[in-house]
Amino acid sequence: MQSGEGGDPSNRAVANYTKKEQLKEVAVFLALALIEYCNSEILKAAVNENPILKASQSLIAEAVRLTSLDLHPILLVAAAIWIALTMSAIARGLIIPRWMLDAMGIWATGRMSLDFILINGLIFHPGLIRPSALLSQILIYLPFFAITWGWIFYRLDRIQTGKSTSIITMSHVGPTRTARTYDYYHATFNAIINKGGAKITGMNRTGLIATLIFDTMLLCLYALMITRLFQLIKPPI
C-alpha cells in the first residue's frame, strides 16, 4: 500500500485517485458482491430443487452447477478478504494500489460476462429452470450489469492520464462540467430504466466499441425478459 500520492509523473493517473474516490470504488464492489451473492443463491436453490438440472450433463447445466455450487463459496470468501483489506487500508489513510481495485473490476466484468452467457444459454433449455426463477435472476442481474458497466466507463475514462470524459460523453453532463463518479452509474441505470434518457456516446474507437457492446448486451437482456414474461403468461397447451 502507498502512504501518499507521490510526485512521479508516471504515477500521475494513479495519484488522481483520491481516498474518497477509492472508498466509492470499494463501496461499488461491495454492492456488486452482495448482488452476486443473491444471484448465486437463486441458482443454487434452482439446482437443489430441480433433479433435472442436478443430473443434466449439458454444458449449460454444468456451468450453472459450477458457478452456484463450486465457485460460489470460494468467491465469497475471496471477496470478503479483499473488502476487509481495502477498507482497512482506507481507514489507516493508505492509498490502495491501483491493481487491487482493477483486479476486483476484472472479476466483476468477468462475472457479468459469464452470467450473461448463462442466462442466454438457459433460454435454450427451458426445462432446467422455472421461467419465474430465471426471470428473478434476470431482474437481479440488471443492477449488477448497470453498476459494472458504470465502473467500466468510469475506468476507461480515467485511464486517459486521469482525465474524465475522454472516451465517452453523457447527455446529462453539460460540456462545461467534468463528469463525476456518480454520472457514469446514473447513465447506465438510466439506459436500462429509461431508454433514451442519459445517452452514452463513444468519442473514439475505444468508446465506440464499449458503447456498442453495452447497447448490444442491453438489447439481449430486454429480449430475454420479454421471452420469460411470455412463458409465464401464455396459457398451457
Coordinates of N, CA and C in Angstrom, one line a residue:
M1 N 0.8 -1.2 0.0 CA 0.0 0.0 0.0 C 0.9 1.3 0.0
Q2 N 0.5 2.3 -0.7 CA 1.2 3.5 -0.7 C 0.7 4.5 0.3
S3 N 1.6 5.2 1.0 CA 1.1 6.1 2.0 C 0.9 7.5 1.5
G4 N 1.1 7.8 0.2 CA 0.9 9.1 -0.3 C 0.6 9.0 -1.8
E5 N 0.4 10.2 -2.4 CA 0.1 10.2 -3.8 C 1.3 10.2 -4.7
G6 N 2.5 10.7 -4.2 CA 3.7 10.6 -4.9 C 3.8 11.7 -6.0
G7 N 5.0 12.0 -6.4 CA 5.2 13.1 -7.4 C 5.7 12.6 -8.7
D8 N 5.9 11.3 -8.9 CA 6.4 10.8 -10.1 C 5.3 11.0 -11.2
P9 N 5.7 11.7 -12.3 CA 4.8 12.0 -13.4 C 4.2 10.7 -14.0
S10 N 4.9 9.6 -13.9 CA 4.4 8.3 -14.5 C 3.2 7.8 -13.6
N11 N 3.1 8.3 -12.4 CA 2.1 7.8 -11.5 C 1.0 8.9 -11.4
R12 N 1.0 9.9 -12.3 CA 0.0 11.0 -12.2 C -1.4 10.5 -12.2
A13 N -1.7 9.5 -13.1 CA -3.1 9.0 -13.2 C -3.5 8.3 -12.0
V14 N -2.5 7.5 -11.3 CA -2.8 6.9 -10.1 C -3.1 7.9 -9.0
A15 N -2.2 9.0 -9.0 CA -2.3 10.0 -7.9 C -3.7 10.7 -8.0
N16 N -4.3 10.8 -9.1 CA -5.6 11.5 -9.2 C -6.7 10.7 -8.6
Y17 N -6.5 9.5 -8.2 CA -7.5 8.7 -7.5 C -7.3 9.1 -6.0
T18 N -8.2 9.9 -5.5 CA -8.2 10.3 -4.1 C -8.7 9.2 -3.2
K19 N -8.5 9.3 -1.9 CA -9.1 8.3 -1.0 C -10.6 8.3 -1.0
K20 N -11.2 9.4 -1.3 CA -12.7 9.4 -1.4 C -13.1 8.6 -2.6
E21 N -12.4 8.8 -3.7 CA -12.8 8.1 -4.9 C -12.6 6.6 -4.7
Q22 N -11.5 6.2 -4.0 CA -11.2 4.8 -3.8 C -12.3 4.2 -2.9
L23 N -12.7 5.0 -1.9 CA -13.8 4.5 -1.0 C -15.1 4.3 -1.8
K24 N -15.4 5.1 -2.7 CA -16.5 4.9 -3.6 C -16.4 3.6 -4.4
E25 N -15.2 3.4 -4.9 CA -15.0 2.2 -5.7 C -15.2 0.9 -4.8
V26 N -14.6 1.0 -3.6 CA -14.8 -0.2 -2.7 C -16.3 -0.4 -2.4
A27 N -17.0 0.7 -2.2 CA -18.5 0.6 -2.0 C -19.2 0.0 -3.2
V28 N -18.8 0.3 -4.4 CA -19.3 -0.2 -5.6 C -19.1 -1.7 -5.7
F29 N -17.9 -2.2 -5.4 CA -17.6 -3.6 -5.4 C -18.3 -4.4 -4.3
L30 N -18.5 -3.7 -3.2 CA -19.2 -4.3 -2.1 C -20.7 -4.6 -2.5
A31 N -21.3 -3.6 -3.2 CA -22.6 -3.7 -3.7 C -22.7 -4.9 -4.8
L32 N -21.7 -4.9 -5.6 CA -21.6 -6.0 -6.6 C -21.5 -7.4 -6.0
A33 N -20.7 -7.5 -5.0 CA -20.5 -8.8 -4.3 C -21.9 -9.2 -3.6
L34 N -22.6 -8.3 -3.1 CA -23.9 -8.6 -2.4 C -24.9 -9.0 -3.5
I35 N -24.9 -8.3 -4.6 CA -25.9 -8.7 -5.7 C -25.5 -10.1 -6.3
E36 N -24.2 -10.3 -6.5 CA -23.8 -11.6 -7.0 C -24.1 -12.7 -6.0
Y37 N -24.1 -12.4 -4.7 CA -24.4 -13.4 -3.7 C -25.9 -13.8 -3.9
C38 N -26.8 -12.8 -4.0 CA -28.2 -13.1 -4.2 C -28.4 -13.9 -5.5
N39 N -27.7 -13.5 -6.6 CA -27.9 -14.2 -7.9 C -27.4 -15.7 -7.7
S40 N -26.3 -15.9 -7.1 CA -25.8 -17.3 -6.9 C -26.7 -18.1 -6.0
E41 N -27.3 -17.5 -5.0 CA -28.2 -18.2 -4.2 C -29.5 -18.7 -4.9
I42 N -29.9 -17.8 -5.8 CA -31.1 -18.2 -6.7 C -30.7 -19.4 -7.5
L43 N -29.6 -19.4 -8.1 CA -29.1 -20.5 -8.9 C -28.9 -21.8 -8.1
K44 N -28.4 -21.6 -6.9 CA -28.1 -22.8 -6.0 C -29.5 -23.4 -5.6
A45 N -30.5 -22.6 -5.3 CA -31.8 -23.1 -4.9 C -32.4 -23.8 -6.1
A46 N -32.2 -23.3 -7.3 CA -32.8 -23.9 -8.5 C -32.1 -25.3 -8.8
V47 N -30.8 -25.4 -8.5 CA -30.1 -26.7 -8.7 C -30.6 -27.7 -7.7
N48 N -30.8 -27.2 -6.4 CA -31.2 -28.2 -5.4 C -32.6 -28.7 -5.5
E49 N -33.5 -27.8 -6.1 CA -34.9 -28.2 -6.1 C -35.3 -28.9 -7.4
N50 N -34.3 -28.9 -8.4 CA -34.7 -29.5 -9.7 C -33.8 -30.7 -10.0
P51 N -34.3 -31.9 -9.9 CA -33.5 -33.1 -10.2 C -32.9 -33.1 -11.6
I52 N -33.7 -32.5 -12.5 CA -33.2 -32.5 -13.9 C -32.0 -31.6 -14.1
L53 N -32.0 -30.5 -13.5 CA -30.8 -29.6 -13.5 C -29.6 -30.2 -12.8
K54 N -29.9 -30.9 -11.7 CA -28.8 -31.5 -10.9 C -28.2 -32.7 -11.7
A55 N -29.0 -33.4 -12.5 CA -28.5 -34.6 -13.2 C -28.1 -34.3 -14.6
S56 N -28.5 -33.2 -15.2 CA -28.2 -32.9 -16.6 C -26.7 -32.8 -16.9
Q57 N -26.3 -33.4 -18.0 CA -24.9 -33.4 -18.4 C -24.6 -32.3 -19.5
S58 N -25.6 -31.5 -19.8 CA -25.4 -30.4 -20.8 C -24.4 -29.4 -20.3
L59 N -23.8 -28.8 -21.2 CA -22.7 -27.8 -20.9 C -23.3 -26.7 -20.0
I60 N -24.5 -26.2 -20.4 CA -25.1 -25.1 -19.6 C -25.4 -25.5 -18.2
A61 N -25.9 -26.7 -18.0 CA -26.2 -27.2 -16.7 C -25.0 -27.4 -15.8
E62 N -23.9 -27.9 -16.4 CA -22.6 -28.0 -15.7 C -22.1 -26.6 -15.3
A63 N -22.2 -25.6 -16.2 CA -21.8 -24.3 -15.9 C -22.6 -23.7 -14.7
V64 N -23.9 -23.9 -14.7 CA -24.7 -23.4 -13.6 C -24.3 -24.1 -12.3
R65 N -24.1 -25.4 -12.3 CA -23.6 -26.1 -11.1 C -22.3 -25.6 -10.6
L66 N -21.4 -25.4 -11.6 CA -20.0 -24.9 -11.2 C -20.0 -23.6 -10.6
T67 N -20.8 -22.6 -11.1 CA -20.8 -21.3 -10.6 C -21.6 -21.2 -9.3
S68 N -22.7 -21.9 -9.2 CA -23.5 -21.8 -8.0 C -23.1 -22.7 -6.8
L69 N -22.5 -23.8 -7.1 CA -22.2 -24.7 -6.0 C -20.7 -24.8 -5.7
D70 N -19.9 -24.8 -6.7 CA -18.4 -25.0 -6.5 C -17.7 -23.6 -6.3
L71 N -17.9 -22.7 -7.3 CA -17.2 -21.4 -7.2 C -17.8 -20.4 -6.2
H72 N -19.1 -20.5 -6.0 CA -19.8 -19.5 -5.2 C -19.2 -19.3 -3.8
P73 N -19.0 -20.4 -3.0 CA -18.4 -20.1 -1.7 C -16.9 -19.6 -1.7
I74 N -16.2 -20.1 -2.7 CA -14.8 -19.6 -2.8 C -14.7 -18.1 -3.1
L75 N -15.5 -17.7 -4.1 CA -15.5 -16.3 -4.5 C -16.0 -15.4 -3.4
L76 N -17.0 -15.9 -2.6 CA -17.5 -15.1 -1.5 C -16.4 -14.8 -0.4
V77 N -15.6 -15.9 -0.1 CA -14.5 -15.7 0.9 C -13.5 -14.8 0.3
A78 N -13.1 -14.9 -1.0 CA -12.1 -14.1 -1.6 C -12.6 -12.6 -1.6
A79 N -13.9 -12.4 -1.9 CA -14.4 -11.0 -2.0 C -14.4 -10.4 -0.6
A80 N -14.8 -11.2 0.4 CA -14.8 -10.7 1.8 C -13.4 -10.3 2.3
I81 N -12.4 -11.1 1.9 CA -11.0 -10.8 2.3 C -10.5 -9.5 1.6
W82 N -10.9 -9.4 0.3 CA -10.5 -8.2 -0.5 C -11.1 -6.9 0.1
I83 N -12.4 -7.0 0.5 CA -13.1 -5.8 1.0 C -12.5 -5.5 2.4
A84 N -12.2 -6.5 3.2 CA -11.6 -6.2 4.5 C -10.3 -5.5 4.4
L85 N -9.4 -6.0 3.5 CA -8.1 -5.4 3.3 C -8.2 -4.0 2.8
T86 N -9.1 -3.7 1.8 CA -9.2 -2.4 1.2 C -9.8 -1.4 2.2
M87 N -10.8 -1.8 2.9 CA -11.4 -0.9 3.9 C -10.4 -0.6 5.0
S88 N -9.6 -1.6 5.4 CA -8.6 -1.4 6.5 C -7.6 -0.4 6.0
A89 N -7.2 -0.5 4.7 CA -6.2 0.4 4.2 C -6.7 1.8 4.2
I90 N -7.9 2.0 3.7 CA -8.5 3.4 3.7 C -8.7 3.9 5.1
A91 N -9.1 3.1 6.0 CA -9.2 3.6 7.4 C -7.9 4.0 8.0
R92 N -6.8 3.4 7.5 CA -5.5 3.8 8.0 C -4.8 4.9 7.2
G93 N -5.6 5.5 6.3 CA -5.1 6.6 5.5 C -4.1 6.2 4.4
L94 N -4.1 5.0 3.9 CA -3.2 4.5 2.9 C -3.9 4.6 1.5
I95 N -3.1 4.8 0.5 CA -3.6 4.7 -0.9 C -3.5 3.3 -1.4
I96 N -4.7 2.8 -1.8 CA -4.7 1.4 -2.3 C -4.1 1.3 -3.7
P97 N -3.2 0.3 -3.9 CA -2.6 0.2 -5.2 C -3.7 0.0 -6.3
R98 N -3.5 0.7 -7.4 CA -4.5 0.6 -8.5 C -4.8 -0.8 -8.9
W99 N -3.8 -1.7 -8.9 CA -4.1 -3.0 -9.4 C -5.1 -3.8 -8.5
M100 N -5.2 -3.4 -7.2 CA -6.1 -4.1 -6.4 C -7.5 -3.8 -6.7
L101 N -7.8 -2.5 -7.0 CA -9.1 -2.1 -7.5 C -9.4 -2.7 -8.9
D102 N -8.4 -2.6 -9.7 CA -8.7 -3.2 -11.1 C -8.9 -4.7 -11.1
A103 N -8.3 -5.4 -10.1 CA -8.5 -6.8 -10.0 C -9.9 -7.1 -9.7
M104 N -10.5 -6.3 -8.8 CA -11.9 -6.5 -8.5 C -12.8 -6.1 -9.7
G105 N -12.4 -5.1 -10.4 CA -13.1 -4.7 -11.6 C -13.1 -5.8 -12.7
I106 N -12.0 -6.4 -12.8 CA -11.9 -7.5 -13.8 C -12.7 -8.7 -13.4
W107 N -12.8 -9.0 -12.0 CA -13.7 -10.0 -11.6 C -15.1 -9.7 -11.9
A108 N -15.5 -8.4 -11.6 CA -16.9 -8.0 -11.9 C -17.2 -8.1 -13.3
T109 N -16.3 -7.7 -14.2 CA -16.5 -7.7 -15.6 C -16.6 -9.2 -16.1
G110 N -15.8 -10.0 -15.6 CA -15.8 -11.4 -16.0 C -17.1 -12.1 -15.5
R111 N -17.5 -11.8 -14.3 CA -18.7 -12.4 -13.7 C -19.9 -11.9 -14.5
M112 N -19.9 -10.6 -14.8 CA -21.0 -10.1 -15.6 C -21.1 -10.8 -17.0
S113 N -20.0 -11.1 -17.6 CA -20.0 -11.7 -18.9 C -20.4 -13.2 -18.8
L114 N -19.9 -13.9 -17.7 CA -20.3 -15.3 -17.5 C -21.8 -15.4 -17.2
D115 N -22.3 -14.6 -16.4 CA -23.8 -14.6 -16.1 C -24.6 -14.3 -17.3
F116 N -24.1 -13.4 -18.1 CA -24.8 -13.1 -19.4 C -24.9 -14.3 -20.3
I117 N -23.8 -15.0 -20.4 CA -23.8 -16.2 -21.2 C -24.8 -17.3 -20.6
L118 N -24.8 -17.4 -19.3 CA -25.6 -18.4 -18.6 C -27.1 -18.1 -18.9
I119 N -27.5 -16.9 -18.6 CA -28.9 -16.6 -18.7 C -29.4 -16.6 -20.2
N120 N -28.5 -16.4 -21.1 CA -28.8 -16.5 -22.5 C -28.9 -18.0 -22.9
G121 N -27.9 -18.8 -22.4 CA -27.9 -20.2 -22.7 C -29.1 -21.0 -22.1
L122 N -29.6 -20.5 -20.9 CA -30.7 -21.2 -20.3 C -32.0 -21.1 -21.1
I123 N -32.1 -20.0 -21.9 CA -33.3 -19.9 -22.7 C -33.5 -21.0 -23.7
F124 N -32.4 -21.7 -24.1 CA -32.5 -22.9 -25.0 C -32.7 -24.2 -24.2
H125 N -32.8 -24.1 -22.9 CA -33.0 -25.2 -22.0 C -34.2 -24.9 -21.0
P126 N -35.4 -24.6 -21.5 CA -36.5 -24.1 -20.7 C -36.8 -25.1 -19.5
G127 N -36.5 -26.4 -19.6 CA -36.8 -27.3 -18.6 C -35.9 -27.3 -17.4
L128 N -34.7 -26.6 -17.5 CA -33.7 -26.7 -16.4 C -34.1 -25.8 -15.3
I129 N -34.6 -24.6 -15.6 CA -35.0 -23.6 -14.5 C -36.4 -23.1 -14.8
R130 N -37.2 -23.0 -13.8 CA -38.6 -22.4 -14.0 C -38.5 -21.0 -14.6
P131 N -39.4 -20.6 -15.4 CA -39.4 -19.3 -16.0 C -39.4 -18.2 -14.9
S132 N -40.2 -18.4 -13.8 CA -40.2 -17.4 -12.8 C -38.9 -17.2 -12.1
A133 N -38.2 -18.3 -11.9 CA -36.9 -18.3 -11.2 C -35.8 -17.6 -12.1
L134 N -35.9 -17.9 -13.4 CA -35.0 -17.2 -14.3 C -35.3 -15.8 -14.5
L135 N -36.6 -15.4 -14.5 CA -36.9 -14.0 -14.6 C -36.4 -13.2 -13.4
S136 N -36.5 -13.9 -12.2 CA -36.0 -13.2 -11.0 C -34.5 -13.0 -11.1
Q137 N -33.8 -14.0 -11.7 CA -32.4 -13.9 -11.9 C -32.0 -12.8 -12.8
I138 N -32.8 -12.6 -13.9 CA -32.5 -11.5 -14.8 C -32.7 -10.2 -14.1
L139 N -33.8 -10.1 -13.3 CA -34.0 -8.8 -12.6 C -32.9 -8.5 -11.6
I140 N -32.4 -9.5 -11.0 CA -31.3 -9.3 -10.1 C -30.0 -8.9 -10.8
Y141 N -29.9 -9.5 -12.0 CA -28.7 -9.3 -12.8 C -28.6 -7.9 -13.4
L142 N -29.7 -7.2 -13.6 CA -29.8 -5.9 -14.2 C -29.0 -4.9 -13.4
P143 N -29.2 -4.8 -12.1 CA -28.3 -3.8 -11.4 C -26.8 -4.1 -11.4
F144 N -26.5 -5.4 -11.4 CA -25.1 -5.9 -11.5 C -24.6 -5.4 -12.8
F145 N -25.3 -5.6 -13.9 CA -25.0 -5.2 -15.2 C -24.7 -3.6 -15.3
A146 N -25.7 -2.9 -14.7 CA -25.6 -1.4 -14.8 C -24.4 -0.9 -14.0
I147 N -24.2 -1.4 -12.8 CA -23.1 -1.0 -11.9 C -21.7 -1.3 -12.6
T148 N -21.6 -2.6 -13.1 CA -20.4 -3.0 -13.7 C -20.0 -2.1 -14.9
W149 N -21.0 -1.9 -15.7 CA -20.7 -1.0 -16.9 C -20.4 0.4 -16.5
G150 N -21.1 0.9 -15.4 CA -20.7 2.2 -14.9 C -19.3 2.3 -14.5
W151 N -18.8 1.2 -13.9 CA -17.4 1.2 -13.5 C -16.5 1.1 -14.7
I152 N -16.9 0.3 -15.7 CA -16.1 0.1 -16.9 C -15.9 1.5 -17.6
F153 N -17.0 2.2 -17.8 CA -16.9 3.5 -18.5 C -16.1 4.5 -17.6
Y154 N -16.3 4.5 -16.3 CA -15.5 5.3 -15.4 C -14.0 5.0 -15.5
R155 N -13.7 3.7 -15.5 CA -12.3 3.3 -15.5 C -11.6 3.6 -16.9
L156 N -12.3 3.4 -18.0 CA -11.8 3.7 -19.3 C -11.5 5.2 -19.4
D157 N -12.4 6.0 -18.9 CA -12.1 7.4 -18.9 C -10.9 7.8 -18.1
R158 N -10.7 7.2 -16.9 CA -9.6 7.6 -16.1 C -8.3 7.1 -16.6
I159 N -8.3 6.1 -17.4 CA -7.0 5.6 -18.0 C -6.3 6.7 -18.8
Q160 N -7.1 7.7 -19.3 CA -6.6 8.7 -20.1 C -5.9 9.8 -19.2
T161 N -4.8 9.4 -18.6 CA -4.0 10.2 -17.7 C -4.8 10.9 -16.7
G162 N -5.8 10.2 -16.2 CA -6.6 10.8 -15.1 C -7.7 11.8 -15.5
K163 N -7.8 12.1 -16.8 CA -8.8 13.0 -17.3 C -10.2 12.3 -17.4
S164 N -11.2 13.0 -17.1 CA -12.6 12.4 -17.2 C -13.2 12.8 -18.6
T165 N -14.2 12.1 -18.9 CA -15.0 12.3 -20.1 C -14.1 12.4 -21.4
S166 N -13.3 11.4 -21.6 CA -12.3 11.4 -22.7 C -12.7 10.5 -23.8
I167 N -13.3 9.3 -23.4 CA -13.7 8.3 -24.5 C -15.2 8.3 -24.7
I168 N -16.0 8.9 -23.8 CA -17.5 8.9 -23.9 C -18.0 10.3 -23.5
T169 N -19.2 10.6 -23.9 CA -19.9 11.7 -23.4 C -21.3 11.2 -22.9
M170 N -21.8 11.9 -21.9 CA -23.1 11.5 -21.4 C -24.0 12.7 -21.5
S171 N -25.2 12.5 -22.1 CA -26.1 13.6 -22.4 C -26.5 14.5 -21.2
H172 N -26.5 13.9 -20.0 CA -26.9 14.7 -18.8 C -25.7 15.5 -18.3
V173 N -24.5 15.3 -18.8 CA -23.3 16.1 -18.3 C -23.1 17.2 -19.4
G174 N -23.2 18.4 -19.0 CA -23.0 19.5 -19.9 C -21.6 19.6 -20.3
P175 N -21.3 20.3 -21.4 CA -19.9 20.4 -21.9 C -19.0 21.2 -21.0
T176 N -19.6 22.0 -20.1 CA -18.7 22.8 -19.2 C -18.5 22.1 -17.9
R177 N -19.1 21.0 -17.7 CA -18.9 20.3 -16.4 C -18.1 19.0 -16.6
T178 N -17.2 18.7 -15.7 CA -16.5 17.5 -15.7 C -17.3 16.4 -15.0
A179 N -17.4 15.2 -15.7 CA -18.2 14.1 -15.2 C -17.7 13.6 -13.8
R180 N -18.6 13.4 -12.9 CA -18.2 12.9 -11.6 C -18.5 11.4 -11.6
T181 N -18.0 10.7 -10.6 CA -18.1 9.2 -10.5 C -19.6 8.8 -10.6
Y182 N -20.4 9.6 -9.9 CA -21.9 9.3 -9.9 C -22.5 9.3 -11.3
D183 N -22.0 10.1 -12.2 CA -22.6 10.3 -13.5 C -22.5 9.0 -14.3
Y184 N -21.5 8.3 -14.2 CA -21.3 7.0 -15.0 C -22.4 6.0 -14.6
Y185 N -22.6 5.9 -13.3 CA -23.6 4.9 -12.8 C -25.0 5.4 -13.1
H186 N -25.2 6.7 -13.0 CA -26.5 7.3 -13.4 C -26.8 7.1 -14.8
A187 N -25.8 7.2 -15.7 CA -26.1 7.0 -17.1 C -26.4 5.5 -17.5
T188 N -25.7 4.6 -16.9 CA -26.0 3.2 -17.2 C -27.4 2.7 -16.6
F189 N -27.7 3.2 -15.4 CA -29.0 2.8 -14.8 C -30.1 3.5 -15.7
N190 N -29.9 4.7 -16.1 CA -30.9 5.4 -16.9 C -31.1 4.7 -18.2
A191 N -30.0 4.2 -18.8 CA -30.1 3.5 -20.1 C -31.1 2.2 -19.9
I192 N -31.1 1.6 -18.8 CA -31.9 0.5 -18.5 C -33.4 0.9 -18.2
I193 N -33.5 1.8 -17.3 CA -34.8 2.2 -16.8 C -35.6 3.1 -17.8
N194 N -34.9 4.0 -18.5 CA -35.5 4.9 -19.4 C -34.7 5.0 -20.6
K195 N -35.0 4.1 -21.6 CA -34.2 4.1 -22.8 C -34.4 5.4 -23.5
G196 N -33.3 6.1 -23.9 CA -33.4 7.4 -24.4 C -33.1 8.5 -23.4
G197 N -32.8 8.0 -22.1 CA -32.6 9.0 -21.1 C -31.2 9.5 -21.2
A198 N -30.3 9.2 -20.2 CA -29.0 9.7 -20.2 C -28.2 8.9 -21.3
K199 N -28.1 9.5 -22.5 CA -27.4 8.8 -23.6 C -25.9 8.8 -23.4
I200 N -25.3 7.6 -23.7 CA -23.9 7.4 -23.6 C -23.4 7.3 -25.1
T201 N -22.4 8.2 -25.4 CA -21.9 8.3 -26.8 C -20.4 8.1 -26.8
G202 N -19.9 7.2 -27.6 CA -18.5 7.0 -27.8 C -17.9 8.1 -28.5
M203 N -16.7 8.5 -28.1 CA -16.0 9.7 -28.7 C -14.7 9.2 -29.5
N204 N -14.3 8.0 -29.3 CA -13.2 7.5 -30.1 C -13.4 6.0 -30.3
R205 N -12.4 5.3 -30.8 CA -12.6 3.9 -31.1 C -12.9 3.1 -29.9
T206 N -12.2 3.3 -28.8 CA -12.5 2.6 -27.5 C -13.9 2.9 -27.0
G207 N -14.2 4.1 -27.0 CA -15.6 4.5 -26.6 C -16.7 3.9 -27.4
L208 N -16.5 3.9 -28.8 CA -17.5 3.4 -29.7 C -17.7 1.9 -29.5
I209 N -16.5 1.2 -29.3 CA -16.6 -0.3 -29.1 C -17.3 -0.6 -27.8
A210 N -17.0 0.2 -26.7 CA -17.6 -0.1 -25.4 C -19.1 0.2 -25.4
T211 N -19.5 1.3 -26.0 CA -20.9 1.6 -26.1 C -21.7 0.6 -26.9
L212 N -21.0 0.1 -28.0 CA -21.7 -0.9 -28.9 C -21.9 -2.2 -28.1
I213 N -20.9 -2.6 -27.4 CA -21.1 -3.8 -26.6 C -22.2 -3.6 -25.5
F214 N -22.1 -2.5 -24.8 CA -23.1 -2.2 -23.8 C -24.5 -2.2 -24.4
D215 N -24.8 -1.5 -25.5 CA -26.1 -1.5 -26.1 C -26.6 -2.9 -26.6
T216 N -25.6 -3.6 -27.2 CA -26.0 -5.0 -27.6 C -26.4 -5.9 -26.5
M217 N -25.6 -5.9 -25.4 CA -26.0 -6.7 -24.3 C -27.3 -6.3 -23.7
L218 N -27.6 -5.0 -23.6 CA -28.8 -4.4 -23.1 C -30.0 -4.9 -23.9
L219 N -29.9 -4.8 -25.2 CA -31.0 -5.3 -26.1 C -31.2 -6.8 -25.9
C220 N -30.2 -7.6 -25.7 CA -30.4 -9.0 -25.4 C -31.1 -9.2 -24.1
L221 N -30.8 -8.4 -23.1 CA -31.5 -8.6 -21.8 C -33.0 -8.2 -22.0
Y222 N -33.3 -7.2 -22.7 CA -34.7 -6.8 -22.9 C -35.4 -8.0 -23.6
A223 N -34.8 -8.6 -24.6 CA -35.4 -9.7 -25.3 C -35.6 -10.9 -24.4
L224 N -34.6 -11.1 -23.5 CA -34.8 -12.2 -22.6 C -36.0 -12.0 -21.6
M225 N -36.1 -10.8 -21.1 CA -37.2 -10.5 -20.2 C -38.5 -10.7 -20.9
I226 N -38.6 -10.2 -22.1 CA -39.9 -10.4 -22.8 C -40.2 -11.8 -23.1
T227 N -39.2 -12.6 -23.4 CA -39.4 -14.1 -23.6 C -39.9 -14.7 -22.4
R228 N -39.2 -14.4 -21.3 CA -39.6 -15.1 -20.0 C -41.0 -14.6 -19.5
L229 N -41.3 -13.4 -19.7 CA -42.7 -12.9 -19.4 C -43.7 -13.6 -20.2
F230 N -43.5 -13.8 -21.5 CA -44.4 -14.6 -22.4 C -44.6 -16.0 -21.9
Q231 N -43.5 -16.6 -21.5 CA -43.6 -18.0 -21.0 C -44.4 -18.1 -19.7
L232 N -44.4 -17.0 -18.9 CA -45.1 -17.0 -17.7 C -46.6 -16.8 -17.9
I233 N -47.0 -16.0 -18.9 CA -48.4 -15.6 -19.0 C -49.1 -16.5 -20.1
K234 N -48.4 -17.2 -21.0 CA -49.0 -17.9 -22.0 C -49.8 -19.1 -21.4
P235 N -51.0 -19.4 -21.9 CA -51.8 -20.5 -21.4 C -51.2 -21.8 -21.7
P236 N -51.3 -22.8 -20.8 CA -50.8 -24.1 -21.0 C -51.4 -24.8 -22.2
I237 N -50.6 -25.5 -22.9 CA -51.1 -26.2 -24.1 C -51.7 -27.6 -23.7

